[in-house]
Amino acid sequence: MVFRKLEAAPEGAVEPERRGRVVGRFCRACGGFYPLYGARHLGKPALGRDHVASTCTHEGEPFEPGDDWWEAAVEILPAPPPAAEGSA
């Protein structure tokens, strides 16, 4: 059995040089990561809280481009190696 960890973050929280491919959607209200194939916020995130007592205010809403309550979730690329000092 293989367990995988989603190495993703909201696009705005990652430096441009470390942004990888878009892997999902991040809800700014509940902090959950939702898969790309889902057209609506169903309250069952791929990563995040899944608790009925704390439902999100945007649950059931479609992920429409341009809405300010969600943003793309991107893969975090490894940091580039540090530049060697004194090399020219």
CSV table of N, CA and C in Angstrom, one decimal:
chain,number,residue,atom,x,y,z
A,1,MET,N,0.8,-1.2,0.0
A,1,MET,CA,0.0,0.0,0.0
A,1,MET,C,0.9,1.2,0.0
A,2,VAL,N,0.5,2.2,-0.8
A,2,VAL,CA,1.3,3.5,-0.9
A,2,VAL,C,0.4,4.6,-0.4
A,3,PHE,N,1.0,5.4,0.5
A,3,PHE,CA,0.3,6.6,1.0
A,3,PHE,C,0.9,7.8,0.3
A,4,ARG,N,0.1,8.7,-0.2
A,4,ARG,CA,0.7,9.9,-0.9
A,4,ARG,C,0.3,11.1,-0.1
A,5,LYS,N,1.2,12.0,-0.1
A,5,LYS,CA,0.9,13.3,0.6
A,5,LYS,C,0.8,14.4,-0.5
A,6,LEU,N,-0.2,15.2,-0.4
A,6,LEU,CA,-0.4,16.3,-1.4
A,6,LEU,C,0.6,17.4,-1.0
A,7,GLU,N,1.6,17.6,-1.9
A,7,GLU,CA,2.5,18.7,-1.7
A,7,GLU,C,2.0,19.9,-2.5
A,8,ALA,N,1.0,20.6,-2.0
A,8,ALA,CA,0.4,21.7,-2.7
A,8,ALA,C,0.1,22.8,-1.7
A,9,ALA,N,0.0,24.0,-2.3
A,9,ALA,CA,-0.3,25.2,-1.6
A,9,ALA,C,-1.1,26.1,-2.5
A,10,PRO,N,-1.8,27.1,-1.9
A,10,PRO,CA,-2.5,28.1,-2.7
A,10,PRO,C,-1.5,28.8,-3.6
A,11,GLU,N,-1.9,29.1,-4.8
A,11,GLU,CA,-0.9,29.7,-5.8
A,11,GLU,C,-0.3,31.0,-5.2
A,12,GLY,N,-1.1,31.8,-4.5
A,12,GLY,CA,-0.6,33.1,-4.0
A,12,GLY,C,0.4,33.0,-2.9
A,13,ALA,N,0.5,31.8,-2.3
A,13,ALA,CA,1.4,31.6,-1.2
A,13,ALA,C,2.8,31.0,-1.6
A,14,VAL,N,2.9,30.7,-2.9
A,14,VAL,CA,4.2,30.1,-3.4
A,14,VAL,C,4.9,31.1,-4.3
A,15,GLU,N,6.2,31.2,-4.1
A,15,GLU,CA,7.0,32.1,-5.0
A,15,GLU,C,6.8,31.6,-6.5
A,16,PRO,N,6.8,32.5,-7.4
A,16,PRO,CA,6.6,32.1,-8.8
A,16,PRO,C,7.6,31.0,-9.3
A,17,GLU,N,8.8,31.1,-8.9
A,17,GLU,CA,9.8,30.1,-9.4
A,17,GLU,C,9.6,28.7,-8.8
A,18,ARG,N,8.8,28.6,-7.7
A,18,ARG,CA,8.6,27.3,-7.1
A,18,ARG,C,7.2,26.7,-7.4
A,19,ARG,N,6.4,27.4,-8.3
A,19,ARG,CA,5.1,26.9,-8.6
A,19,ARG,C,5.2,25.8,-9.7
A,20,GLY,N,4.5,24.7,-9.4
A,20,GLY,CA,4.5,23.6,-10.4
A,20,GLY,C,3.1,23.7,-11.1
A,21,ARG,N,2.7,22.5,-11.5
A,21,ARG,CA,1.4,22.4,-12.2
A,21,ARG,C,0.2,22.6,-11.2
A,22,VAL,N,-0.9,23.0,-11.7
A,22,VAL,CA,-2.1,23.1,-10.9
A,22,VAL,C,-2.7,21.7,-10.6
A,23,VAL,N,-2.8,21.5,-9.3
A,23,VAL,CA,-3.3,20.1,-8.9
A,23,VAL,C,-4.7,20.1,-8.2
A,24,GLY,N,-5.2,21.3,-8.1
A,24,GLY,CA,-6.6,21.4,-7.4
A,24,GLY,C,-7.0,22.8,-7.2
A,25,ARG,N,-8.0,22.9,-6.3
A,25,ARG,CA,-8.5,24.2,-6.0
A,25,ARG,C,-8.5,24.4,-4.4
A,26,PHE,N,-8.1,25.6,-4.0
A,26,PHE,CA,-8.0,25.8,-2.6
A,26,PHE,C,-9.2,26.8,-2.2
A,27,CYS,N,-10.0,26.4,-1.2
A,27,CYS,CA,-11.0,27.3,-0.7
A,27,CYS,C,-10.5,28.2,0.4
A,28,ARG,N,-10.5,29.5,0.2
A,28,ARG,CA,-10.0,30.4,1.2
A,28,ARG,C,-10.8,30.5,2.4
A,29,ALA,N,-12.1,30.1,2.4
A,29,ALA,CA,-13.0,30.1,3.5
A,29,ALA,C,-12.7,29.0,4.5
A,30,CYS,N,-12.6,27.8,4.0
A,30,CYS,CA,-12.5,26.6,4.9
A,30,CYS,C,-11.1,26.0,4.9
A,31,GLY,N,-10.2,26.5,4.0
A,31,GLY,CA,-8.8,26.0,3.9
A,31,GLY,C,-8.7,24.6,3.3
A,32,GLY,N,-9.7,24.1,2.6
A,32,GLY,CA,-9.6,22.8,2.1
A,32,GLY,C,-9.1,22.8,0.6
A,33,PHE,N,-8.5,21.7,0.2
A,33,PHE,CA,-8.0,21.5,-1.1
A,33,PHE,C,-9.0,20.5,-1.8
A,34,TYR,N,-9.5,20.9,-3.0
A,34,TYR,CA,-10.5,20.1,-3.7
A,34,TYR,C,-9.9,19.7,-5.0
A,35,PRO,N,-10.2,18.5,-5.5
A,35,PRO,CA,-9.6,18.0,-6.8
A,35,PRO,C,-10.2,18.8,-8.0
A,36,LEU,N,-9.4,18.8,-9.1
A,36,LEU,CA,-9.8,19.5,-10.3
A,36,LEU,C,-11.0,19.0,-10.9
A,37,TYR,N,-11.3,17.7,-10.8
A,37,TYR,CA,-12.4,17.1,-11.5
A,37,TYR,C,-13.7,17.5,-10.9
A,38,GLY,N,-13.8,18.0,-9.7
A,38,GLY,CA,-15.0,18.4,-9.1
A,38,GLY,C,-15.4,19.8,-9.5
A,39,ALA,N,-16.6,20.0,-10.0
A,39,ALA,CA,-17.1,21.2,-10.5
A,39,ALA,C,-17.7,22.1,-9.3
A,40,ARG,N,-18.0,21.5,-8.2
A,40,ARG,CA,-18.6,22.2,-7.1
A,40,ARG,C,-17.8,21.9,-5.8
A,41,HIS,N,-18.0,22.9,-4.9
A,41,HIS,CA,-17.4,22.7,-3.5
A,41,HIS,C,-18.4,21.8,-2.8
A,42,LEU,N,-18.0,20.5,-2.6
A,42,LEU,CA,-19.0,19.6,-2.0
A,42,LEU,C,-18.7,19.4,-0.5
A,43,GLY,N,-17.7,20.0,0.1
A,43,GLY,CA,-17.5,19.9,1.5
A,43,GLY,C,-16.7,18.6,1.9
A,44,LYS,N,-16.2,17.9,0.9
A,44,LYS,CA,-15.4,16.7,1.1
A,44,LYS,C,-14.0,17.0,0.5
A,45,PRO,N,-13.1,17.7,1.1
A,45,PRO,CA,-11.8,18.0,0.5
A,45,PRO,C,-10.9,16.8,0.4
A,46,ALA,N,-10.0,16.9,-0.6
A,46,ALA,CA,-9.0,15.9,-0.7
A,46,ALA,C,-8.0,16.1,0.4
A,47,LEU,N,-7.8,17.3,0.9
A,47,LEU,CA,-6.9,17.6,2.0
A,47,LEU,C,-7.5,18.7,2.8
A,48,GLY,N,-7.7,18.5,4.1
A,48,GLY,CA,-8.3,19.5,4.9
A,48,GLY,C,-9.4,18.9,5.8
A,49,ARG,N,-10.1,19.7,6.5
A,49,ARG,CA,-11.0,19.3,7.5
A,49,ARG,C,-12.3,18.7,6.8
A,50,ASP,N,-12.8,17.6,7.3
A,50,ASP,CA,-14.0,17.0,6.7
A,50,ASP,C,-14.9,16.8,7.9
A,51,HIS,N,-15.5,17.9,8.4
A,51,HIS,CA,-16.3,17.8,9.6
A,51,HIS,C,-17.7,18.4,9.4
A,52,VAL,N,-18.7,17.7,9.6
A,52,VAL,CA,-20.1,18.1,9.3
A,52,VAL,C,-20.4,19.3,10.2
A,53,ALA,N,-20.0,19.4,11.4
A,53,ALA,CA,-20.3,20.5,12.3
A,53,ALA,C,-19.7,21.8,11.9
A,54,SER,N,-18.7,21.8,11.0
A,54,SER,CA,-18.1,23.1,10.6
A,54,SER,C,-18.2,23.2,9.1
A,55,THR,N,-19.4,23.2,8.6
A,55,THR,CA,-19.5,23.3,7.1
A,55,THR,C,-19.0,24.7,6.6
A,56,CYS,N,-18.6,24.7,5.4
A,56,CYS,CA,-18.1,25.9,4.7
A,56,CYS,C,-19.3,26.7,4.2
A,57,THR,N,-19.1,28.0,4.2
A,57,THR,CA,-20.2,28.9,3.7
A,57,THR,C,-20.4,28.8,2.2
A,58,HIS,N,-19.3,28.2,1.5
A,58,HIS,CA,-19.4,28.1,0.0
A,58,HIS,C,-19.8,26.7,-0.4
A,59,GLU,N,-20.1,25.8,0.5
A,59,GLU,CA,-20.4,24.4,0.2
A,59,GLU,C,-21.6,24.4,-0.8
A,60,GLY,N,-21.5,23.7,-1.9
A,60,GLY,CA,-22.5,23.6,-2.9
A,60,GLY,C,-22.3,24.6,-4.1
A,61,GLU,N,-21.5,25.6,-3.9
A,61,GLU,CA,-21.3,26.5,-5.0
A,61,GLU,C,-20.3,26.0,-6.0
A,62,PRO,N,-20.5,26.4,-7.3
A,62,PRO,CA,-19.6,26.0,-8.3
A,62,PRO,C,-18.3,26.7,-8.3
A,63,PHE,N,-17.2,26.1,-8.7
A,63,PHE,CA,-15.9,26.8,-8.8
A,63,PHE,C,-15.9,27.6,-10.1
A,64,GLU,N,-16.4,28.8,-10.1
A,64,GLU,CA,-16.4,29.6,-11.2
A,64,GLU,C,-15.2,30.4,-11.4
A,65,PRO,N,-14.6,30.5,-12.5
A,65,PRO,CA,-13.4,31.4,-12.7
A,65,PRO,C,-13.7,32.8,-12.4
A,66,GLY,N,-12.8,33.4,-11.6
A,66,GLY,CA,-13.0,34.8,-11.2
A,66,GLY,C,-13.6,35.0,-9.9
A,67,ASP,N,-14.1,34.0,-9.2
A,67,ASP,CA,-14.7,34.1,-7.9
A,67,ASP,C,-13.5,34.3,-6.9
A,68,ASP,N,-13.7,35.2,-5.9
A,68,ASP,CA,-12.6,35.5,-5.0
A,68,ASP,C,-12.5,34.6,-3.8
A,69,TRP,N,-13.4,33.6,-3.6
A,69,TRP,CA,-13.4,32.7,-2.5
A,69,TRP,C,-12.5,31.5,-2.6
A,70,TRP,N,-12.0,31.3,-3.8
A,70,TRP,CA,-11.1,30.1,-4.1
A,70,TRP,C,-10.0,30.6,-5.0
A,71,GLU,N,-8.9,29.8,-5.0
A,71,GLU,CA,-7.8,30.0,-5.9
A,71,GLU,C,-7.2,28.7,-6.3
A,72,ALA,N,-6.4,28.7,-7.3
A,72,ALA,CA,-5.7,27.4,-7.8
A,72,ALA,C,-4.8,26.9,-6.7
A,73,ALA,N,-4.7,25.6,-6.6
A,73,ALA,CA,-3.7,25.0,-5.7
A,73,ALA,C,-2.6,24.4,-6.6
A,74,VAL,N,-1.4,24.8,-6.4
A,74,VAL,CA,-0.3,24.4,-7.2
A,74,VAL,C,0.7,23.5,-6.5
A,75,GLU,N,1.4,22.6,-7.2
A,75,GLU,CA,2.4,21.8,-6.7
A,75,GLU,C,3.6,22.6,-6.3
A,76,ILE,N,4.2,22.3,-5.2
A,76,ILE,CA,5.4,23.0,-4.7
A,76,ILE,C,6.6,22.3,-5.3
A,77,LEU,N,7.4,23.1,-6.0
A,77,LEU,CA,8.6,22.5,-6.6
A,77,LEU,C,9.7,22.6,-5.6
A,78,PRO,N,10.7,21.8,-5.6
A,78,PRO,CA,11.9,21.9,-4.7
A,78,PRO,C,12.6,23.2,-4.8
A,79,ALA,N,13.2,23.6,-3.8
A,79,ALA,CA,14.0,24.9,-3.8
A,79,ALA,C,15.2,24.7,-4.7
A,80,PRO,N,15.6,25.7,-5.5
A,80,PRO,CA,16.8,25.5,-6.3
A,80,PRO,C,18.0,25.4,-5.4
A,81,PRO,N,19.1,24.7,-5.8
A,81,PRO,CA,20.3,24.6,-5.0
A,81,PRO,C,20.9,26.0,-4.8
A,82,PRO,N,21.5,26.2,-3.6
A,82,PRO,CA,22.1,27.6,-3.4
A,82,PRO,C,23.3,27.8,-4.3
A,83,ALA,N,23.4,29.0,-4.7
A,83,ALA,CA,24.5,29.4,-5.6
A,83,ALA,C,25.8,29.3,-4.9
A,84,ALA,N,26.8,28.8,-5.5
A,84,ALA,CA,28.1,28.7,-4.9
A,84,ALA,C,28.8,30.1,-4.9
A,85,GLU,N,29.2,30.5,-3.7
A,85,GLU,CA,29.8,31.8,-3.5
A,85,GLU,C,31.2,31.8,-4.1
A,86,GLY,N,31.6,32.9,-4.7
A,86,GLY,CA,32.9,33.0,-5.3
A,86,GLY,C,33.1,32.4,-6.7
A,87,SER,N,32.0,31.8,-7.2
A,87,SER,CA,32.1,31.3,-8.5
A,87,SER,C,31.7,32.3,-9.5
A,88,ALA,N,32.4,32.5,-10.6
A,88,ALA,CA,32.1,33.5,-11.6
A,88,ALA,C,32.2,32.9,-13.0
